[in-house]
CSV table of C-alpha atoms in Angstrom, one decimal:
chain,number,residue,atom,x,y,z
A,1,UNK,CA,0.0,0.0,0.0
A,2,UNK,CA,1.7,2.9,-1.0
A,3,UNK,CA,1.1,6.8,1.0
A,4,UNK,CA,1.3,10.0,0.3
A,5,UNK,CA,4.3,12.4,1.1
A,6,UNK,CA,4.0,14.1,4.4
A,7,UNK,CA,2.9,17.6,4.0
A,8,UNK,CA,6.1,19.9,4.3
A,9,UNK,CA,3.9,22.5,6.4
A,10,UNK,CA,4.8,26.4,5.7
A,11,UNK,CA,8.0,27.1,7.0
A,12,UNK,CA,9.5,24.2,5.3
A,13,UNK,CA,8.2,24.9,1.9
A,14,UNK,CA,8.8,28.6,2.2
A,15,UNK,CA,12.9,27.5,3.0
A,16,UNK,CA,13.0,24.6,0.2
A,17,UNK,CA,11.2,27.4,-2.5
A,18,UNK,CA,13.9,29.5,-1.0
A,19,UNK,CA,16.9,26.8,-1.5
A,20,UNK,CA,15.3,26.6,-5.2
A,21,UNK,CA,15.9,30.6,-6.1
A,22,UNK,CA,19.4,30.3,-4.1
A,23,UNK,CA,20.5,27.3,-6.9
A,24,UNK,CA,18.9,28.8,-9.5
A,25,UNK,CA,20.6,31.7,-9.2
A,26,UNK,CA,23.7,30.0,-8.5
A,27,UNK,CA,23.0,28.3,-11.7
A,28,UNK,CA,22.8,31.8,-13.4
A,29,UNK,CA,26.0,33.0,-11.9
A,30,UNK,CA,28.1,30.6,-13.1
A,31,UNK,CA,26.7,30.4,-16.5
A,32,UNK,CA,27.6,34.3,-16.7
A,33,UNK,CA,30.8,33.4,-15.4
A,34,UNK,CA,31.5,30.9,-17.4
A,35,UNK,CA,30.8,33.0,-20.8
A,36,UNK,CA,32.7,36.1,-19.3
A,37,UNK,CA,35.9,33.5,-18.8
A,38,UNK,CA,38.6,33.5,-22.2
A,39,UNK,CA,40.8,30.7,-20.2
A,40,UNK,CA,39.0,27.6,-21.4
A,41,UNK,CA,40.1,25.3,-18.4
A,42,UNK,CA,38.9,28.4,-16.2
A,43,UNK,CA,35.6,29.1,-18.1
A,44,UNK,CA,35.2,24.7,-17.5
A,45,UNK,CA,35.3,24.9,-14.1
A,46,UNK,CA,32.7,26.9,-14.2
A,47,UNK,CA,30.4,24.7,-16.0
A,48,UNK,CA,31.3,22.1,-13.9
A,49,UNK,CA,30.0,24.1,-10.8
A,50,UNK,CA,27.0,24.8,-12.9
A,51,UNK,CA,26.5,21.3,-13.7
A,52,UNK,CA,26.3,20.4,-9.8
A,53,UNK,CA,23.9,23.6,-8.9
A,54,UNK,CA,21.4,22.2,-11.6
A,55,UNK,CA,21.4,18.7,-10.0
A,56,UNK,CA,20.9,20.5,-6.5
A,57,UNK,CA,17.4,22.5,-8.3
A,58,UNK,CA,16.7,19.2,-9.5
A,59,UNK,CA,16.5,17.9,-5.9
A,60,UNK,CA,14.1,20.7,-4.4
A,61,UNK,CA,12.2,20.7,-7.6
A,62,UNK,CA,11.0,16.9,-7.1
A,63,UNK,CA,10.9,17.8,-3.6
A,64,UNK,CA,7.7,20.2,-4.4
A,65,UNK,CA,6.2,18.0,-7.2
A,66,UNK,CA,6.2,15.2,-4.0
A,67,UNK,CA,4.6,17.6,-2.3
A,68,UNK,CA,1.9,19.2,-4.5
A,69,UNK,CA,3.2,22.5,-5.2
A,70,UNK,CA,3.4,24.1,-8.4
A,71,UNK,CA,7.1,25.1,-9.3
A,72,UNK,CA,7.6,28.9,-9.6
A,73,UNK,CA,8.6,29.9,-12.9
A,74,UNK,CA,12.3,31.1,-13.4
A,75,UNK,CA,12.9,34.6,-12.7
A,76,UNK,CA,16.3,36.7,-13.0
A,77,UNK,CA,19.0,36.5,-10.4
A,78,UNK,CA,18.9,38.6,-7.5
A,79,UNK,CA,20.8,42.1,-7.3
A,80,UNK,CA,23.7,40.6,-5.1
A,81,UNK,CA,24.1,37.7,-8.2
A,82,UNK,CA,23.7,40.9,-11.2
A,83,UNK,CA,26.3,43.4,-9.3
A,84,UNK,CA,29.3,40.3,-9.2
A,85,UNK,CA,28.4,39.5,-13.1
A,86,UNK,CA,28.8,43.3,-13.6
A,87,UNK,CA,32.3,43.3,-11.9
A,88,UNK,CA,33.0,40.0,-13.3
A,89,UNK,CA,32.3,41.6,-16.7
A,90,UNK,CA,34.5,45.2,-15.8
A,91,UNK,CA,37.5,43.4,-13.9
A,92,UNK,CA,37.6,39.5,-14.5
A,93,UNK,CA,36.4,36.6,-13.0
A,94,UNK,CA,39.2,37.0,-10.8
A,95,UNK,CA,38.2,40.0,-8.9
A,96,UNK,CA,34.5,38.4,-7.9
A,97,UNK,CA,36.7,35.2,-6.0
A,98,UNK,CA,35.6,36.6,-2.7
A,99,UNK,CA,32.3,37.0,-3.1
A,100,UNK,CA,31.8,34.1,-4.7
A,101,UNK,CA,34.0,32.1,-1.8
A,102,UNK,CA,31.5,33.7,0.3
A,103,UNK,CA,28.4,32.7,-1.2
A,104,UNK,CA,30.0,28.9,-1.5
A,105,UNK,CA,30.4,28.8,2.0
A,106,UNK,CA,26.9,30.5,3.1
A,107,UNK,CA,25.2,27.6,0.9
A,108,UNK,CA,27.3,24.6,2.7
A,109,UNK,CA,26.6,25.7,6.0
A,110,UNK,CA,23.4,25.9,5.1
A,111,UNK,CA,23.3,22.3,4.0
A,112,UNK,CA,25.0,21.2,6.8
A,113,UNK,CA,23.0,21.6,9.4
A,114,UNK,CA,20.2,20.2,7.9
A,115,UNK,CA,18.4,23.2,6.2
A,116,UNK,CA,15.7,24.3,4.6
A,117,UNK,CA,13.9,20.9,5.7
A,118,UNK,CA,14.7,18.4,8.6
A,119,UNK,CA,12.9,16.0,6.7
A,120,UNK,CA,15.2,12.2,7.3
A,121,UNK,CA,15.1,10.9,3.7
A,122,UNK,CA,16.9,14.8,2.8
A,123,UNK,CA,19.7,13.9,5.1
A,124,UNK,CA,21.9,12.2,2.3
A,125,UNK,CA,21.1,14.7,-0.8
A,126,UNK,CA,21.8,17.6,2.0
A,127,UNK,CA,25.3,15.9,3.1
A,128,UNK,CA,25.6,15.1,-1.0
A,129,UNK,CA,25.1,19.2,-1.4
A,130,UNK,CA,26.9,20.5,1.1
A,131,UNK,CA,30.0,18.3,0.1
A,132,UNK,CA,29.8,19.9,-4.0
A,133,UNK,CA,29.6,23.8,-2.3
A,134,UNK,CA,32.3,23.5,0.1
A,135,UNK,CA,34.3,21.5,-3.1
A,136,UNK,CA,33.3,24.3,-5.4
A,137,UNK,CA,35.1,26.6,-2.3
A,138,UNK,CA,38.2,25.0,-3.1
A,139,UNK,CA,38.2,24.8,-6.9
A,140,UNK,CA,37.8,28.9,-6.0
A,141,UNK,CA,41.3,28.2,-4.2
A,142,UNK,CA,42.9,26.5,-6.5
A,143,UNK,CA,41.8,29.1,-9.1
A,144,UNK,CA,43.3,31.8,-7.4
A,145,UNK,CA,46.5,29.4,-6.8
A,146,UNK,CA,46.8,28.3,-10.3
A,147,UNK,CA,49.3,31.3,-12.6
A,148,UNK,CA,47.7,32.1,-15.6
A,149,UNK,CA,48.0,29.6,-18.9
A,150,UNK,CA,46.8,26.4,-20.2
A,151,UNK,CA,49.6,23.9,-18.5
A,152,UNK,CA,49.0,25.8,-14.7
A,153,UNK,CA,45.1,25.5,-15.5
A,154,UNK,CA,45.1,21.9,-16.6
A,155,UNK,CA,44.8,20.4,-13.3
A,156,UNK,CA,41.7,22.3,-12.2
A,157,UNK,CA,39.1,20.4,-13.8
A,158,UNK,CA,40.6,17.1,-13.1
A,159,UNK,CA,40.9,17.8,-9.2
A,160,UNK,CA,37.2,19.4,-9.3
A,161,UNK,CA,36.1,16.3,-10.8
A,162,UNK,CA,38.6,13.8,-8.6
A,163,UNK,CA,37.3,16.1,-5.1
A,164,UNK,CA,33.8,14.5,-6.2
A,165,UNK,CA,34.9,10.8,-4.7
A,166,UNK,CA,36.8,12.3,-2.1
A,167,UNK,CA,34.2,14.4,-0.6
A,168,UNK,CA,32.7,13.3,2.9
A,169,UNK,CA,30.6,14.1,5.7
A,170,UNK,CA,34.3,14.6,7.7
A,171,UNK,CA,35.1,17.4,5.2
A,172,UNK,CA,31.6,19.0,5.3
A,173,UNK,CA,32.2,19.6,9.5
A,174,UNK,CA,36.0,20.5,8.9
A,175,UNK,CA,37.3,23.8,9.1
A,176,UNK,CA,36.3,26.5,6.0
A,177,UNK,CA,39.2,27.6,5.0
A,178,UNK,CA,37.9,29.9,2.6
A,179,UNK,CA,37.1,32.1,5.1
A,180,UNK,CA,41.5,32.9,5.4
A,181,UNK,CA,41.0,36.1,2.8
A,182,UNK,CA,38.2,38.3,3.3
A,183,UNK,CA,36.4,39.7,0.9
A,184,UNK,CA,39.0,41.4,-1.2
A,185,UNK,CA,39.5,45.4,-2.5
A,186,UNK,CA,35.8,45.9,-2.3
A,187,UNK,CA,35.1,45.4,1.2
A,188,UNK,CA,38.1,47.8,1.8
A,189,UNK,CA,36.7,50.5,0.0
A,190,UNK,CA,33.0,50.1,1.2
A,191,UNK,CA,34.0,50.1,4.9
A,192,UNK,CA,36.9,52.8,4.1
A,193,UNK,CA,34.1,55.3,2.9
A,194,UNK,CA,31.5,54.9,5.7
A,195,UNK,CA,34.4,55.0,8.6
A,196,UNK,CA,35.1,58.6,6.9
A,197,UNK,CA,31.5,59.0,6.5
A,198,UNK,CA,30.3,58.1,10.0
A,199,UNK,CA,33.4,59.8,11.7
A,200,UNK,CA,33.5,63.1,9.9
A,201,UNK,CA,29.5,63.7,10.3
A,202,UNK,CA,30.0,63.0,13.6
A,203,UNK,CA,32.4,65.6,13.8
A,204,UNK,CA,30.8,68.3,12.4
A,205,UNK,CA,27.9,67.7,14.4
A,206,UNK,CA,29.6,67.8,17.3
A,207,UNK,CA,30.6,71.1,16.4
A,208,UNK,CA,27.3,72.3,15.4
A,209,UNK,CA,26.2,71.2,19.0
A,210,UNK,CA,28.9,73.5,20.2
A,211,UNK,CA,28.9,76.2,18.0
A,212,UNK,CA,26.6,77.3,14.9
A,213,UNK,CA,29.1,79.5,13.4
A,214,UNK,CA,29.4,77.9,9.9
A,215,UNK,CA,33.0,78.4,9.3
A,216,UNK,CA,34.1,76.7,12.0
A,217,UNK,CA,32.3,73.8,11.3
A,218,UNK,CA,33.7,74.0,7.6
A,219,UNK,CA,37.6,74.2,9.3
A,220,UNK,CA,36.9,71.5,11.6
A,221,UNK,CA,35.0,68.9,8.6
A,222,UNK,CA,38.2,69.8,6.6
A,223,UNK,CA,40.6,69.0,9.4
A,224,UNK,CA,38.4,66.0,10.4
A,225,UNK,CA,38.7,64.6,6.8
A,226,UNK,CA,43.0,65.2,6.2
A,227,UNK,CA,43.4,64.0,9.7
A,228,UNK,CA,41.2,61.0,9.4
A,229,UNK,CA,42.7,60.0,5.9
A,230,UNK,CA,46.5,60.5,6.5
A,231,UNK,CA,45.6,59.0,10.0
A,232,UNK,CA,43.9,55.6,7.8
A,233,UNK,CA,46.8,55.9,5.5
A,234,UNK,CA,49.3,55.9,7.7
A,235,UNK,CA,48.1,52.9,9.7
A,236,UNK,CA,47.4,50.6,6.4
A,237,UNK,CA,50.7,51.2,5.2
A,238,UNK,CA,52.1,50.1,8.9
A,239,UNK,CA,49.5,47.0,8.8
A,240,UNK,CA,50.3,45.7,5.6
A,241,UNK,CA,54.3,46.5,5.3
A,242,UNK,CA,54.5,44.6,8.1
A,243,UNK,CA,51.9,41.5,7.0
A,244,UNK,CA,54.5,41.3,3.7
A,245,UNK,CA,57.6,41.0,6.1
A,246,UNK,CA,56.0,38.3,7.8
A,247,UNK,CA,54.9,36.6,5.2
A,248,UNK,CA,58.3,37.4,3.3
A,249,UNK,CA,60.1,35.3,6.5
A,250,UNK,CA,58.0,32.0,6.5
A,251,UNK,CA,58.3,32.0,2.7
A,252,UNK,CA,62.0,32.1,3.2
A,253,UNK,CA,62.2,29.4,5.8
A,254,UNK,CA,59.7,27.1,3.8
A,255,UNK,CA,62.1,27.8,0.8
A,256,UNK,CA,65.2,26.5,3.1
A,257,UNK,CA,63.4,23.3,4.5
A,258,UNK,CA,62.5,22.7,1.1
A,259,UNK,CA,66.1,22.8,-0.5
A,260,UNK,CA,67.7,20.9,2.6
A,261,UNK,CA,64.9,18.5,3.2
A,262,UNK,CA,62.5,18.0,-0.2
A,263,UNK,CA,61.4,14.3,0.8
A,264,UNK,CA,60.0,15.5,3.9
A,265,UNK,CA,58.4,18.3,2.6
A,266,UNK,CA,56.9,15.8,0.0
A,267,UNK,CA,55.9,13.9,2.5
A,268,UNK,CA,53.7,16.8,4.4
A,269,UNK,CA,51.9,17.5,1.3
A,270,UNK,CA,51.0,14.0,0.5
A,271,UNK,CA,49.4,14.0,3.9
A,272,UNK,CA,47.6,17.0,3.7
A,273,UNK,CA,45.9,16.1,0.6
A,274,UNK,CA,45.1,12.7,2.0
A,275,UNK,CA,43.5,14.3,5.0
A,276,UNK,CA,41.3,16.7,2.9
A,277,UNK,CA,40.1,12.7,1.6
A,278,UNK,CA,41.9,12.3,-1.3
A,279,UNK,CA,43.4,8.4,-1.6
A,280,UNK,CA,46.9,7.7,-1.3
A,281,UNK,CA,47.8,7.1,-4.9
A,282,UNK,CA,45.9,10.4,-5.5
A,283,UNK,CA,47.2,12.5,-3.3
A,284,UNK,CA,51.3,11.5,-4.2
A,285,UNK,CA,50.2,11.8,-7.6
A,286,UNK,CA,49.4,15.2,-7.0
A,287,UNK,CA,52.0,16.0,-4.7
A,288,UNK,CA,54.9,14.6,-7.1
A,289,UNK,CA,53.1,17.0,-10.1
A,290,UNK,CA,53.5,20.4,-7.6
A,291,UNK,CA,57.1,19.3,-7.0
A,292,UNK,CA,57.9,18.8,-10.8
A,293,UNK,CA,58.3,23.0,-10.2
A,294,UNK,CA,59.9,24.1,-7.1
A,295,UNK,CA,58.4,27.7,-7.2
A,296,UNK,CA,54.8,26.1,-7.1
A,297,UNK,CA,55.8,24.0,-5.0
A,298,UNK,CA,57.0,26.2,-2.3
A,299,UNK,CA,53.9,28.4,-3.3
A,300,UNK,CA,51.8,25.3,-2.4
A,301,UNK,CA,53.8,24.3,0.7
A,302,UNK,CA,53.1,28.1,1.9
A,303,UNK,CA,49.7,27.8,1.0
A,304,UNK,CA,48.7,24.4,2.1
A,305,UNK,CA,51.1,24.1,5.6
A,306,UNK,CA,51.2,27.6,6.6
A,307,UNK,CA,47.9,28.9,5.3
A,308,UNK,CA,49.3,32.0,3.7
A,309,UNK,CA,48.7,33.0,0.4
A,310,UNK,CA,52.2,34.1,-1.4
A,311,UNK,CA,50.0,36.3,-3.9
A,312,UNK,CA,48.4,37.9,-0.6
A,313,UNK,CA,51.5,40.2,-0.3
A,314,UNK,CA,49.8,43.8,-1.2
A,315,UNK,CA,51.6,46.7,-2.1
A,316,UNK,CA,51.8,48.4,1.1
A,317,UNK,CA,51.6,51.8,-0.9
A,318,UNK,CA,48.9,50.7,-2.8
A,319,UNK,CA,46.9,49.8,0.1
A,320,UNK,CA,47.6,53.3,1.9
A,321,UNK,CA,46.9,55.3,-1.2
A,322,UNK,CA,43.3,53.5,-1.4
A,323,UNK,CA,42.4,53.5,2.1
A,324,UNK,CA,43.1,57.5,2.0
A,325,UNK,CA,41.0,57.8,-0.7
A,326,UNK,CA,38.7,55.7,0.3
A,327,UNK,CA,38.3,57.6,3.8
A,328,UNK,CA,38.2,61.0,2.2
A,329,UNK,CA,35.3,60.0,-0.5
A,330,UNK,CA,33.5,59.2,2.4
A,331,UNK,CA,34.5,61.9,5.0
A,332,UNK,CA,34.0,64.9,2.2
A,333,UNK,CA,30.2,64.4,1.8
A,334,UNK,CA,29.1,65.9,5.3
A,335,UNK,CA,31.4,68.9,4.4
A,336,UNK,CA,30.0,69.9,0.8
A,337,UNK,CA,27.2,71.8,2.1
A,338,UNK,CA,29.3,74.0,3.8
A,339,UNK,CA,31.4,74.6,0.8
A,340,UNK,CA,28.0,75.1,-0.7
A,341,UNK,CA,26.0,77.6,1.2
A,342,UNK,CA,25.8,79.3,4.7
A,343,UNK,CA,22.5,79.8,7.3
A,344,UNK,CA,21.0,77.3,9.7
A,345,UNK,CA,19.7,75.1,6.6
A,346,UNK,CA,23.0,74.3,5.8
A,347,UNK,CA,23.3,71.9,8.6
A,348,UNK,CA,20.6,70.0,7.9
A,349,UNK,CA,21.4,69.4,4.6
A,350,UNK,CA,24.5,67.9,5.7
A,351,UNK,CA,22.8,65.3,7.6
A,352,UNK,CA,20.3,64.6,5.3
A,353,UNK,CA,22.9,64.3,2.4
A,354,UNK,CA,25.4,62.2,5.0
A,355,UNK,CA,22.1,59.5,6.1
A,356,UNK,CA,21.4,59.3,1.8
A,357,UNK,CA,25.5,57.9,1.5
A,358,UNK,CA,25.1,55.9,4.6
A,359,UNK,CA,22.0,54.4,3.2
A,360,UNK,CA,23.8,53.7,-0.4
A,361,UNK,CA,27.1,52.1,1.9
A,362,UNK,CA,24.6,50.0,3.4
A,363,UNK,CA,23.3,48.9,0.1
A,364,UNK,CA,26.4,47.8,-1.1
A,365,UNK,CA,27.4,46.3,2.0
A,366,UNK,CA,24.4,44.0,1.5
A,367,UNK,CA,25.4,42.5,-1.5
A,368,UNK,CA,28.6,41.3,0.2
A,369,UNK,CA,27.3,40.0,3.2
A,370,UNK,CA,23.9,38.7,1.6
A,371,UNK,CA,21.5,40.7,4.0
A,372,UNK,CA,18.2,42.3,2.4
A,373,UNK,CA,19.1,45.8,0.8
A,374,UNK,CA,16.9,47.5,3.1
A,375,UNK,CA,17.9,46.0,6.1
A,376,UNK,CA,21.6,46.7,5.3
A,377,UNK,CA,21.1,50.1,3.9
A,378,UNK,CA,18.7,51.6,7.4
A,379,UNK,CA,21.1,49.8,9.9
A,380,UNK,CA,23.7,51.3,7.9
A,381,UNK,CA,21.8,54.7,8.5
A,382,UNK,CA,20.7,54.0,11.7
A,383,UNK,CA,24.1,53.9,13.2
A,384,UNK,CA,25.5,56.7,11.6
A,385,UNK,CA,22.6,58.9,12.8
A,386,UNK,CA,22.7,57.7,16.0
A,387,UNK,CA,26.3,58.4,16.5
A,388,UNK,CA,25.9,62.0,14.9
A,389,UNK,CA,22.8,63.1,17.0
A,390,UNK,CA,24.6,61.8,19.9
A,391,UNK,CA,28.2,63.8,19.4
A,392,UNK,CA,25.8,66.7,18.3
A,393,UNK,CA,24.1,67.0,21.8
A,394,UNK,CA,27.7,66.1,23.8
A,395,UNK,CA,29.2,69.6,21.7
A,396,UNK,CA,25.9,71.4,22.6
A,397,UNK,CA,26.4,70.6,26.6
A,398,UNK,CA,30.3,71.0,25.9
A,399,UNK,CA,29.4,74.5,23.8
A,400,UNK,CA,27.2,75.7,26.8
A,401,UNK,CA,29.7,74.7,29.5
A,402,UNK,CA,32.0,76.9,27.7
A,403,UNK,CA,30.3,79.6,27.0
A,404,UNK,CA,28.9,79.9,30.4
């Protein structure tokens, strides 16, 4: 006697409709990338991935037929999915790696603890699922691992497809170590802008508190902005100058173990790869192909046994040039108004025309982090109000302690 499906209830179906969009658009992603890419081996990776999202849509679209409900027709991609094609298409499929990372490892911890449904029979597709995202993580890794040209890229396919019979339920639990960079120049300029932003608005309204005489609010937004720049500068040059020299030391004692001791260092890798699941014949294989190069290998050996990433090492310039800039397109917008205009408007315009950035910061911070737009953009706005109206009333008690 055969029965009927249990019915999924609300919540349930809402969250596997939900998992049906989120591989959908997946699917729609790496299509675009896919066609963006001119390295072939690159642009098959990407198929590859694609190949596995559309199995994973398969699963939650017999998952509502079981269940009775009428599949929702195919719609676009969501905004966060359109603005990484649109940088995708402006800077490479390179520059998205981040945000991609980020959405591969949102979707496998999503899978694996047991979501959208706690249904028993899902248990196996949901460890299945979570296994390809945090594999498609890695082929991210080696991506950004591989140099550039057909020989380097040949292996990326093959070790996609081989990480299919090594995945596991071990690996899906293990640690995500895609997580190690961030999310890249992007996230540095975003959070750049709204620290000048949130700080320099806060400054002049502190001011304002204490005094309403428009030029010195205009003389302390202007001292507020160089100060807070060269201050951001200064600091990211420091940070990162010395990140390289680190980084420039353990690449030089890897190097030395690996000229006086190569079988050992052999060894390690063949054990690393065997304890990310790959077999033994696999994993030497491997190994033995890296150490056909020495420079990869000891790029791999950094990699893989340190966790550092050799092609981390940032120009410390570079990185203080664009966190200046970055602090003073943000810090300048409170101040325009006063470079504007005079009288008691002016003020408010500032803060009007400072919560409209925050709100845009917010916006864009979303589509990093995943968060509605809304919700990102007034939290963004929120904050930065909060902190202005509050510094605005600690000048005004400051400003009539003075005066007084």
């Amino acid at each position: 006697m055969s029965t009927s499906p249990p019915d999924p209830g609300p919540a349930a179906l809402r969250d596997t409709l939900t998992a049906l969009q989120m591989e959908r658009d997946a699917i729609l992603l790496y299509d675009g990338l896919a066609a963006l890419e001119r390295d072939p081996r690159r642009a098959e990776a990407f198929r590859t991935i694609a190949a596995d999202e559309r199995r994973h849509a398969a699963i939650w679209e017999g998952r509502l037929c079981e269940a009775g409900v009428e599949l929702p027709p195919a719609r676009g991609p969501r905004s966060r999915m359109r603005f990484i094609l649109l940088v995708a298409r402006l800077l490479g499929t390179r520059a998205v790696a981040d945000m991609v990372r980020a959405l591969e490892g949102d979707d496998e911890r999503r899978y694996a603890r047991g979501a959208p449904t706690p249904n028993p029979a899902m248990k196996a597709d949901l460890a299945a699922m979570a296994a390809d995202e945090r594999r498609h993580a890695e082929t991210w890794e080696r991506l950004a691992e591989a140099p550039r040209g057909d020989e380097a890229a040949a292996t990326l396919v093959d070790a996609e497809r081989a990480g299919r019979a090594a995945a596991s339920v071990a690996e899906i639990t293990s640690a995500e170590s895609w997580h190690r960079g961030g999310a890249g120049t992007l996230r540095a300029v975003v959070f750049g802008a709204s620290d000048g932003l949130v700080s320099n608005l806060s400054l002049v309204m502190g001011v304002a508190g204490a005094t309403p005489e428009p030029s010195f609010i205009l003389l302390s937004g202007i001292a507020g902005l160089l100060a807070g720049a060269f201050s951001m500068a200064a600091g990211e040059y420091i940070s990162v100058r010395s990140q390289v020299e680190v980084l420039e030391r353990q690449i030089a004692l890897e190097r030395a173990e690996l000229e006086a001791i190569p079988e050992e260092e052999l060894e390690e890798l063949v054990a690393i790869y065997r304890s990310k699941g790959l077999p033994e014949a696999d994993a030497r294989r491997f190994a033995e192909h890296i150490f056909a190069d020495k420079e990869v290998a000891l790029q791999t050996l950094v990699r893989e046994e340190l966790g550092l990433d050799p092609d981390g090492m940032g120009s410390p310039w570079s990185a203080a040039g664009g966190s200046f800039l970055a602090f003073t397109v943000g810090a300048i917008i409170p101040v325009i108004p006063f470079l504007l205009g005079t009288g008691g408007a002016v003020l408010l315009v500032s803060f009007g025309l400072s919560l409209l950035a925050l709100f845009g910061l917010g916006a864009l911070v979303s589509l990093l982090t995943g968060r509605s737009l809304l919700f990102s953009g007034f939290r963004q706005m929120g904050i930065g109000a909060a902190a202005a109206i509050v510094t605005f009333f600690v000048g005004r008690v400051i400003g009539v302690g003075v005066a007084g």
